[in-house]
XYZ file of C-alpha atoms in Angstrom:
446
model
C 0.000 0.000 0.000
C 1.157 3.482 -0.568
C 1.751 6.403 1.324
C 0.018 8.802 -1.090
C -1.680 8.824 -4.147
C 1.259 9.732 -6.425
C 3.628 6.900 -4.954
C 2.103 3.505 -6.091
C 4.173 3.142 -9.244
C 7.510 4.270 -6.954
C 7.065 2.483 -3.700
C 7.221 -1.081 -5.351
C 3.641 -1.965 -4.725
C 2.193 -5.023 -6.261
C -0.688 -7.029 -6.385
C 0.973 -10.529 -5.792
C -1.240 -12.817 -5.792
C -2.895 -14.832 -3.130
C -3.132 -18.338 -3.001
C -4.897 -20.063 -0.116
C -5.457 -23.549 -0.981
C -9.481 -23.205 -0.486
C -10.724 -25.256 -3.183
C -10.174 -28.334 -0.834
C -11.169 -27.316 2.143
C -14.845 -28.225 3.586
C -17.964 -26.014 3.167
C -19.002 -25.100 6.295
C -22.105 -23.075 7.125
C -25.453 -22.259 9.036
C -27.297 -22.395 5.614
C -31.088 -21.337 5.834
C -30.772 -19.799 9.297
C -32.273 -16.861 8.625
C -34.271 -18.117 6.012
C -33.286 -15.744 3.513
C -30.863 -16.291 0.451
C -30.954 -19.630 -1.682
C -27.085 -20.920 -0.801
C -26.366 -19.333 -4.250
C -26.600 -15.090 -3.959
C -27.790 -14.590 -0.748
C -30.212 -12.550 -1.666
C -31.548 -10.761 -5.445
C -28.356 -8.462 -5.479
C -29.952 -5.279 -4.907
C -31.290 -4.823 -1.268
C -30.246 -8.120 0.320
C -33.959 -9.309 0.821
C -36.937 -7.024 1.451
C -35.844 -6.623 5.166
C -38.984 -4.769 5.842
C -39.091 -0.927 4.375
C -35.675 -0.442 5.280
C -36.962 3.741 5.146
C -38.078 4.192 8.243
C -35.307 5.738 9.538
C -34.241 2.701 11.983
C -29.936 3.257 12.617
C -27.774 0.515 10.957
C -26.815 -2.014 13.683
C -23.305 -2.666 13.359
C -22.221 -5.946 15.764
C -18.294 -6.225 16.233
C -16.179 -7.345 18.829
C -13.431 -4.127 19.816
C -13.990 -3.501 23.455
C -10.668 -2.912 25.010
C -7.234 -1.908 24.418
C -6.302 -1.318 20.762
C -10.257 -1.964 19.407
C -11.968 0.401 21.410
C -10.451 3.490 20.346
C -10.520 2.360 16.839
C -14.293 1.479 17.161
C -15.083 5.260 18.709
C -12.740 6.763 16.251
C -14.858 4.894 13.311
C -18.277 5.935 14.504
C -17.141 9.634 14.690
C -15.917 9.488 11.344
C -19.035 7.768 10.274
C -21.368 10.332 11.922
C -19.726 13.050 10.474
C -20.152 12.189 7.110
C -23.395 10.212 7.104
C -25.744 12.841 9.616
C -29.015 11.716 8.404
C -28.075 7.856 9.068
C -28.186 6.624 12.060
C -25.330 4.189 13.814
C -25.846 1.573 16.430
C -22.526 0.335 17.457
C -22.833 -2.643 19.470
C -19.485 -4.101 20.892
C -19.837 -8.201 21.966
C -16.392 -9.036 23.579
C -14.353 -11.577 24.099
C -11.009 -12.762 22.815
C -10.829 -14.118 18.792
C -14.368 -13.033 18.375
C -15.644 -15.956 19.986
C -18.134 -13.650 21.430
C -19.397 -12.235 18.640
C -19.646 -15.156 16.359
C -21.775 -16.834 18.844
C -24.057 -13.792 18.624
C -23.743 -13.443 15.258
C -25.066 -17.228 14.893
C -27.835 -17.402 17.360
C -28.959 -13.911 15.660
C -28.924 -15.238 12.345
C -30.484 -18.175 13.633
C -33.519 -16.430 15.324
C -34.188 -14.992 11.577
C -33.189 -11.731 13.507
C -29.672 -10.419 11.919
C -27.962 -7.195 12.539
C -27.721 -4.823 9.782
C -23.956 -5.413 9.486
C -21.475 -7.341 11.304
C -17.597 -7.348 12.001
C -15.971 -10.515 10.575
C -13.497 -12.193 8.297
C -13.409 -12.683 5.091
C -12.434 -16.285 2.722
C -12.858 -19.164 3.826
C -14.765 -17.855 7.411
C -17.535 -17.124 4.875
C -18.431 -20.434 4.626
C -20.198 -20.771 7.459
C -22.630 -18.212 6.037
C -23.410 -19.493 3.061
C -26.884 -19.319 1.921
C -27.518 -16.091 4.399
C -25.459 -13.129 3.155
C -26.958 -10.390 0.796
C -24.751 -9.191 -2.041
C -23.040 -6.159 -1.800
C -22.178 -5.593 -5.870
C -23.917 -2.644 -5.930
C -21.557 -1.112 -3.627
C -18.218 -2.848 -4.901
C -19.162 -0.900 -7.870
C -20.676 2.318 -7.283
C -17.614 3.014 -4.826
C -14.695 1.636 -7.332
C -13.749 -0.853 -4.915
C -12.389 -3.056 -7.146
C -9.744 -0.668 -8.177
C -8.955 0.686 -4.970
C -8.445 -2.537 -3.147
C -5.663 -4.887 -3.148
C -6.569 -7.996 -4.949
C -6.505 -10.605 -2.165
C -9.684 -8.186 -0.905
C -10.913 -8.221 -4.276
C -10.808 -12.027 -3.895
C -11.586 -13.239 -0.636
C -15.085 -10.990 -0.167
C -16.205 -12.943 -3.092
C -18.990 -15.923 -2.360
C -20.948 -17.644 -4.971
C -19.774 -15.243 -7.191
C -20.933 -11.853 -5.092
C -19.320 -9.377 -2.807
C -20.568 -10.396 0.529
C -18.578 -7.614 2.775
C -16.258 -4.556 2.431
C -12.652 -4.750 3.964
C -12.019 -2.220 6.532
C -7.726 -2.816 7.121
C -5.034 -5.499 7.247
C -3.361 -6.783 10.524
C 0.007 -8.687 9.935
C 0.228 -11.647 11.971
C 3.920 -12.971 11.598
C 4.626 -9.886 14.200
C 6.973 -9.992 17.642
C 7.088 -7.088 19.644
C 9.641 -6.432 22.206
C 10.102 -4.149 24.986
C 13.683 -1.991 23.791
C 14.425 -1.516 27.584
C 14.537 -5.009 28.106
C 16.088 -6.201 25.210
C 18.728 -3.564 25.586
C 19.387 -4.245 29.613
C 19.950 -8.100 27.811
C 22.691 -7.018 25.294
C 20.223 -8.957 22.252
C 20.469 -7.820 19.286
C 16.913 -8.217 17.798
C 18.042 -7.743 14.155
C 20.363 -10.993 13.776
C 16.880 -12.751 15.557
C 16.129 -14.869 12.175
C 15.111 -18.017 13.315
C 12.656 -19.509 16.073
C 15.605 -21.481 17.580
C 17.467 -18.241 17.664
C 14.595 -16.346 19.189
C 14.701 -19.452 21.863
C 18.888 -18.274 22.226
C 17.723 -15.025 23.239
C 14.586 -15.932 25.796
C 17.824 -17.685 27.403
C 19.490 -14.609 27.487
C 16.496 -12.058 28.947
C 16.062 -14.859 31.679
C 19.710 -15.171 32.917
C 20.419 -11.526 32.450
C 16.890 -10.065 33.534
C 14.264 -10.382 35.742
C 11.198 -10.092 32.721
C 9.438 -12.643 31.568
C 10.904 -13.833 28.319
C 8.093 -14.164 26.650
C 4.479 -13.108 27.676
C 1.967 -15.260 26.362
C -2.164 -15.228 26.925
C -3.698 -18.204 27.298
C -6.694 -17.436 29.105
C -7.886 -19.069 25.201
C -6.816 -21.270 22.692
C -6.275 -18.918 20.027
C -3.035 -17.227 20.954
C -1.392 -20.839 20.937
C -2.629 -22.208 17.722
C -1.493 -18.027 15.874
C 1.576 -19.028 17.787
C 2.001 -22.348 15.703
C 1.094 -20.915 12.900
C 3.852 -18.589 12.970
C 6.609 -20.967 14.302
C 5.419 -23.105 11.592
C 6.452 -20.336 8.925
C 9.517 -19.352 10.637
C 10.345 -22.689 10.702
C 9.703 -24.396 7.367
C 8.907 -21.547 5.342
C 5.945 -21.141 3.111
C 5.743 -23.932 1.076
C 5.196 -26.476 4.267
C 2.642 -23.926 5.427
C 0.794 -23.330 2.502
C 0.417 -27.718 1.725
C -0.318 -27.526 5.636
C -3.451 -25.320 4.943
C -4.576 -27.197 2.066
C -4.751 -30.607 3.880
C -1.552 -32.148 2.624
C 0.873 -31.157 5.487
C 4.104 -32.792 5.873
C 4.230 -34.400 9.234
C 7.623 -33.535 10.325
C 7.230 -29.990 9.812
C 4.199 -29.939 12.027
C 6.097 -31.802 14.353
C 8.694 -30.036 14.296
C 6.652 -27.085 14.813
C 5.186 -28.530 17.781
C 8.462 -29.044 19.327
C 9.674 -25.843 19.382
C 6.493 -24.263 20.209
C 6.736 -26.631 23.128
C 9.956 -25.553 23.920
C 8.872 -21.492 24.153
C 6.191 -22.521 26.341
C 7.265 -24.747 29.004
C 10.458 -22.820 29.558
C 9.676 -19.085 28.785
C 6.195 -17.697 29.921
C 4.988 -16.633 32.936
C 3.435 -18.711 35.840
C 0.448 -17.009 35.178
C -0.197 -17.515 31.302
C -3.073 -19.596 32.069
C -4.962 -16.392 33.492
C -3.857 -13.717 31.060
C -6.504 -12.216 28.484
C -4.614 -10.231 25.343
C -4.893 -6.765 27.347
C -2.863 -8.410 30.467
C -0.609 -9.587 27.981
C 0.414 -6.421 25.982
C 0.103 -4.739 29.645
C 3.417 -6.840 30.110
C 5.294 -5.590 27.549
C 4.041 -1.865 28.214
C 5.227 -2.207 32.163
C 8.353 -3.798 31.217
C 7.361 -6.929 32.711
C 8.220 -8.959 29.429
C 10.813 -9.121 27.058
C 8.990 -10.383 24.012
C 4.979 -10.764 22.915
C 4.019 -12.793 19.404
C 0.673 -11.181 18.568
C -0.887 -9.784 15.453
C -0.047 -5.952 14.750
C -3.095 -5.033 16.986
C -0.538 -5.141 19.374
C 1.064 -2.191 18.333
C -2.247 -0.448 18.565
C -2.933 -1.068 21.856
C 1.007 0.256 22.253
C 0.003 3.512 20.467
C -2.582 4.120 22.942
C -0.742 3.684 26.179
C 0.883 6.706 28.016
C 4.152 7.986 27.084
C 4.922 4.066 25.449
C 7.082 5.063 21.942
C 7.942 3.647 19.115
C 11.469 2.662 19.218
C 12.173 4.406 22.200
C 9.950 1.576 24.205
C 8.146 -0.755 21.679
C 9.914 -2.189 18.988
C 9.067 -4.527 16.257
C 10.303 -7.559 14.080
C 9.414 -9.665 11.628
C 8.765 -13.166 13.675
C 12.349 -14.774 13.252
C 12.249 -17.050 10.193
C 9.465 -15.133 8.071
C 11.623 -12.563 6.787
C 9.850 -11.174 3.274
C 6.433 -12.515 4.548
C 3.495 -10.871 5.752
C 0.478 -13.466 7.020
C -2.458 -11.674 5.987
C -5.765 -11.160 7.967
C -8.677 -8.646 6.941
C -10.995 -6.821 9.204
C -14.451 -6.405 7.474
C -17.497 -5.586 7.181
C -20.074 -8.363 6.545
C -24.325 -8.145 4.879
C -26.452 -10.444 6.117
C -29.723 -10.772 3.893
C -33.111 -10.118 5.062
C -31.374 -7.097 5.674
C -34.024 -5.079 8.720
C -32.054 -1.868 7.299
C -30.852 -2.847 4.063
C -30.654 1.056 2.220
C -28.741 2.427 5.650
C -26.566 -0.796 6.056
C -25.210 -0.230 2.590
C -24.547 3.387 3.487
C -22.624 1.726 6.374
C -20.721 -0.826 4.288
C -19.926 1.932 1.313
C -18.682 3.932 4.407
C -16.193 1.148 5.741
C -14.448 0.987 2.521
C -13.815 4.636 2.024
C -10.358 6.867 2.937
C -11.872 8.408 5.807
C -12.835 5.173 7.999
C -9.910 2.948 6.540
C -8.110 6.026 8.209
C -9.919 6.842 11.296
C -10.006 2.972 12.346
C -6.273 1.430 11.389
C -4.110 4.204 12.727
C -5.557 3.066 15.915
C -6.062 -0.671 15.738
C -3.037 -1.430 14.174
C -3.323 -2.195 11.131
C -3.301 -0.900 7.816
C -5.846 0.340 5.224
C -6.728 -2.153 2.374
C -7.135 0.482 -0.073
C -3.957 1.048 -2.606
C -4.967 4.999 -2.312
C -4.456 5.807 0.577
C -1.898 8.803 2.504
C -0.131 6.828 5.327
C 0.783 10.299 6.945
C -1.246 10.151 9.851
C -0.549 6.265 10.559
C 3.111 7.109 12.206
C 6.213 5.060 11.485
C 5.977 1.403 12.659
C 2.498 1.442 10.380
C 4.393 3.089 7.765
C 7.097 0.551 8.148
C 4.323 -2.029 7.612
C 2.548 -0.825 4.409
C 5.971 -1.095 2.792
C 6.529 -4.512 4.336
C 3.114 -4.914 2.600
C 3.930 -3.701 -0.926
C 7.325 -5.429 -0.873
C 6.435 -9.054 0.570
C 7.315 -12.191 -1.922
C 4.908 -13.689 -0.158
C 1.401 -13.238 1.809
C 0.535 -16.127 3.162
C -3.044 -16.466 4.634
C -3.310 -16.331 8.601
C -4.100 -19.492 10.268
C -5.964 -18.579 13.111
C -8.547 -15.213 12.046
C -10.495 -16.985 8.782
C -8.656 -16.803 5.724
C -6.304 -19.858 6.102
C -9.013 -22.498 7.027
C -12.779 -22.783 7.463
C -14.511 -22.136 10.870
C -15.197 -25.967 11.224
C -11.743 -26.633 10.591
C -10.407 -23.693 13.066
C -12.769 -24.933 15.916
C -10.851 -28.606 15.585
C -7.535 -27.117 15.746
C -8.071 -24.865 18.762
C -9.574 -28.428 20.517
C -6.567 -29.945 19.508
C -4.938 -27.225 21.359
C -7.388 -27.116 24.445
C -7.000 -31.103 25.028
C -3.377 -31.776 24.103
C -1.295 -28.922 24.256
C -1.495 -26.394 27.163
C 0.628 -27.920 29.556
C 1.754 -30.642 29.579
C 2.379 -30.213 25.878
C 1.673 -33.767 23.811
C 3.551 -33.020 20.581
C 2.749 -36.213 19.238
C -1.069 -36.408 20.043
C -0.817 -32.359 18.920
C 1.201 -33.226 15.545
C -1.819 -35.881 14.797
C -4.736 -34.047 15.382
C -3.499 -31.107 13.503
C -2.946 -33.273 10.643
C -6.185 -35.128 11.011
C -8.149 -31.702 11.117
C -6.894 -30.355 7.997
C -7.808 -33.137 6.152
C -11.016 -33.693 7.021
């Protein structure tokens, strides 16, 4: 992505593009729910389904899950933005938390289930759509009447595509292939972060913080699954490369690189978090890092949100940032978005509200605080400061973008929910590589 309008053709942006291995992976989905859409458009590709009037005035519900840290800010920053240029629409905002949007796809379900949707919903896009299909309205209308096409990078072209339709509108990136470090730390060590380019080297240096500190070497939530299996995910990258991850995603994984994945995850885990990683919920965890409690924190580049936000916590100065050893020339991609859900009970404002989440002016008010970066090619990175900067170049320059793991666009839900029970039963202490190495496998390929 570039930093202004003029600097596309100089700042070595591409479109590379994105291959995630879907066509073999199962169709998963709450067809029918809400009894509207056929399983083939979701809807006649104009309003989503009657949806009543839709012109009475009623404010577009908008469900989504950013209630702390990094999100909320971002969330309050959007509805400003969207208030300000939509007056004579109303916005209903309504945060559902919990960690990995647990939360809010239960709510999102049992809504859709009670034929009762929202008008628009925070979710991910690819293969998490699958577990949708047959209930989302089509968005074409305002894919085209906003340009989207041509102002988004393809894999968003791509991946908000179902049964041939836009079903959403991205709203930013987050990189997931991310660790974050506390400088103080790391400097009161003597590591030197930049020759970090391997998992077993990142391992050397947890060695290092713990004999020559009193941090944490690694903070780590695990108050839920998901921070374990994104932690895989990425060893398994730094590890193996892309290649092995990629056949991984598409059901054909090579068992020793899973196991050997396992192993070293193992290794970070038993020997360099905190007592108290079974209690610790994302915030707690980035807390860490902020108080100088811990050394080092694998997490998706919300991190660095939440990191903006805190008091007199810089960039560089405090906070610093590399690519998760081993991953060097990667970013793992993962989309915020937007999401229509037919029957539509507001279907002319919700469209107001999707058009909305793919313009400048919320892909800027939202990212610069949540960490991420805008999905449009078009937009001025000015106001994003330098580590997001730094990241929208990563972007433009990657050789490869491989699909995150964990947040919807690497696997289907289905296929997600059996790899974070794999995690739950077998590997959060004690750590069963070999029963964890199986059941990955056997969950891919199912």
């Amino acid at each position: 992505m570039s930093r202004d309008n003029s600097a596309d053709s100089e700042s070595g942006l591409t479109r590379r593009h994105y291959v995630a291995g879907a066509g073999s992976l199962a169709t998963v989905g709450i067809a029918g729910c809400s009894g509207g859409g056929d399983g083939g458009d979701g809807g006649d590709g104009s309003d989503g389904g009657d949806g009543g009037d839709g012109g009475s005035g009623d404010p577009v519900e908008a469900l989504h899950g950013w209630t702390g840290g990094d999100g909320a800010a971002a969330a309050e920053a959007l509805e400003e933005a969207f208030n300000e240029a939509h007056p004579d629409t109303g916005l209903n905002m309504n945060a559902i938390g919990g960690g990995g949007n647990q939360n809010l796809d239960a709510v999102v379900a049992n809504r859709l289930q009670s034929d009762d949707p929202p008008g628009s919903f925070a979710g991910w896009p690819g293969p998490n759509l699958q577990r949708y299909e047959g209930v989302l309205g089509s968005v074409d209308d305002v894919w085209e009447e906003n340009g989207f096409e041509d102002a988004m990078v393809d894999e968003a072209v791509e991946l908000h595509q179902q049964g041939g339709s836009y079903r959403a509108v991205p709203l930013g990136s987050h990189r997931l292939n991310c660790l974050f470090y506390n400088v103080s730390v790391v400097e009161d060590a003597g590591i030197d972060v930049d020759s970090l380019n391997s998992p077993s080297a990142l391992i050397d240096a947890f060695d290092t913080v713990a004999s020559e500190t009193d941090a944490v070497p690694m903070t780590h939530a695990m108050s839920g699954t998901w921070t374990t299996t994104q932690l895989w995910g990425a060893v398994m990258l730094g590890e193996n490369g892309y290649q092995p991850y990629m056949d991984f995603l598409a059901g054909d994984g090579d068992e020793e690189a899973v196991r050997t994945a396992f192993e070293t995850t193992a290794e970070m885990l038993e020997n360099y978090i905190s007592d108290d990683a079974a209690s610790l919920n994302l915030t707690s965890s980035n807390t860490n890092i902020i108080n100088g409690d811990a050394a080092f924190i694998h997490q998706g580049n919300w991190a660095a949100g939440a990191f903006r936000n805190a008091e007199d916590f810089e960039y560089e100065d405090d906070w610093g940032f590399k690519t998760f050893p081993g991953t060097e020339g990667m970013y793992t991609l993962h989309f915020d978005s937007f999401i229509y859900p037919a029957n539509n009970p507001t279907p002319e404002a919700s469209k107001t509200w999707e058009a909305f989440v793919g313009s400048p002016e919320a892909q800027i008010a939202f990212n610069q605080y949540k960490g991420s970066i805008p999905t449009r090619t078009d937009v001025s990175m000015e106001e994003f400061g330098p580590y997001l900067q730094e990241t929208a170049e990563d972007f433009a320059n990657a050789e490869y973008r491989p699909p995150n793991l964990q947040h919807g666009l690497g696997v289907p839900s289905e296929t997600m929910t059996a790899l974070n029970e794999v995690i739950s039963s077998e590997f959060t202490g004690p750590y069963n590589v070999d029963a964890a190495t199986t059941g990955f496998l056997d969950a891919v390929s199912n």
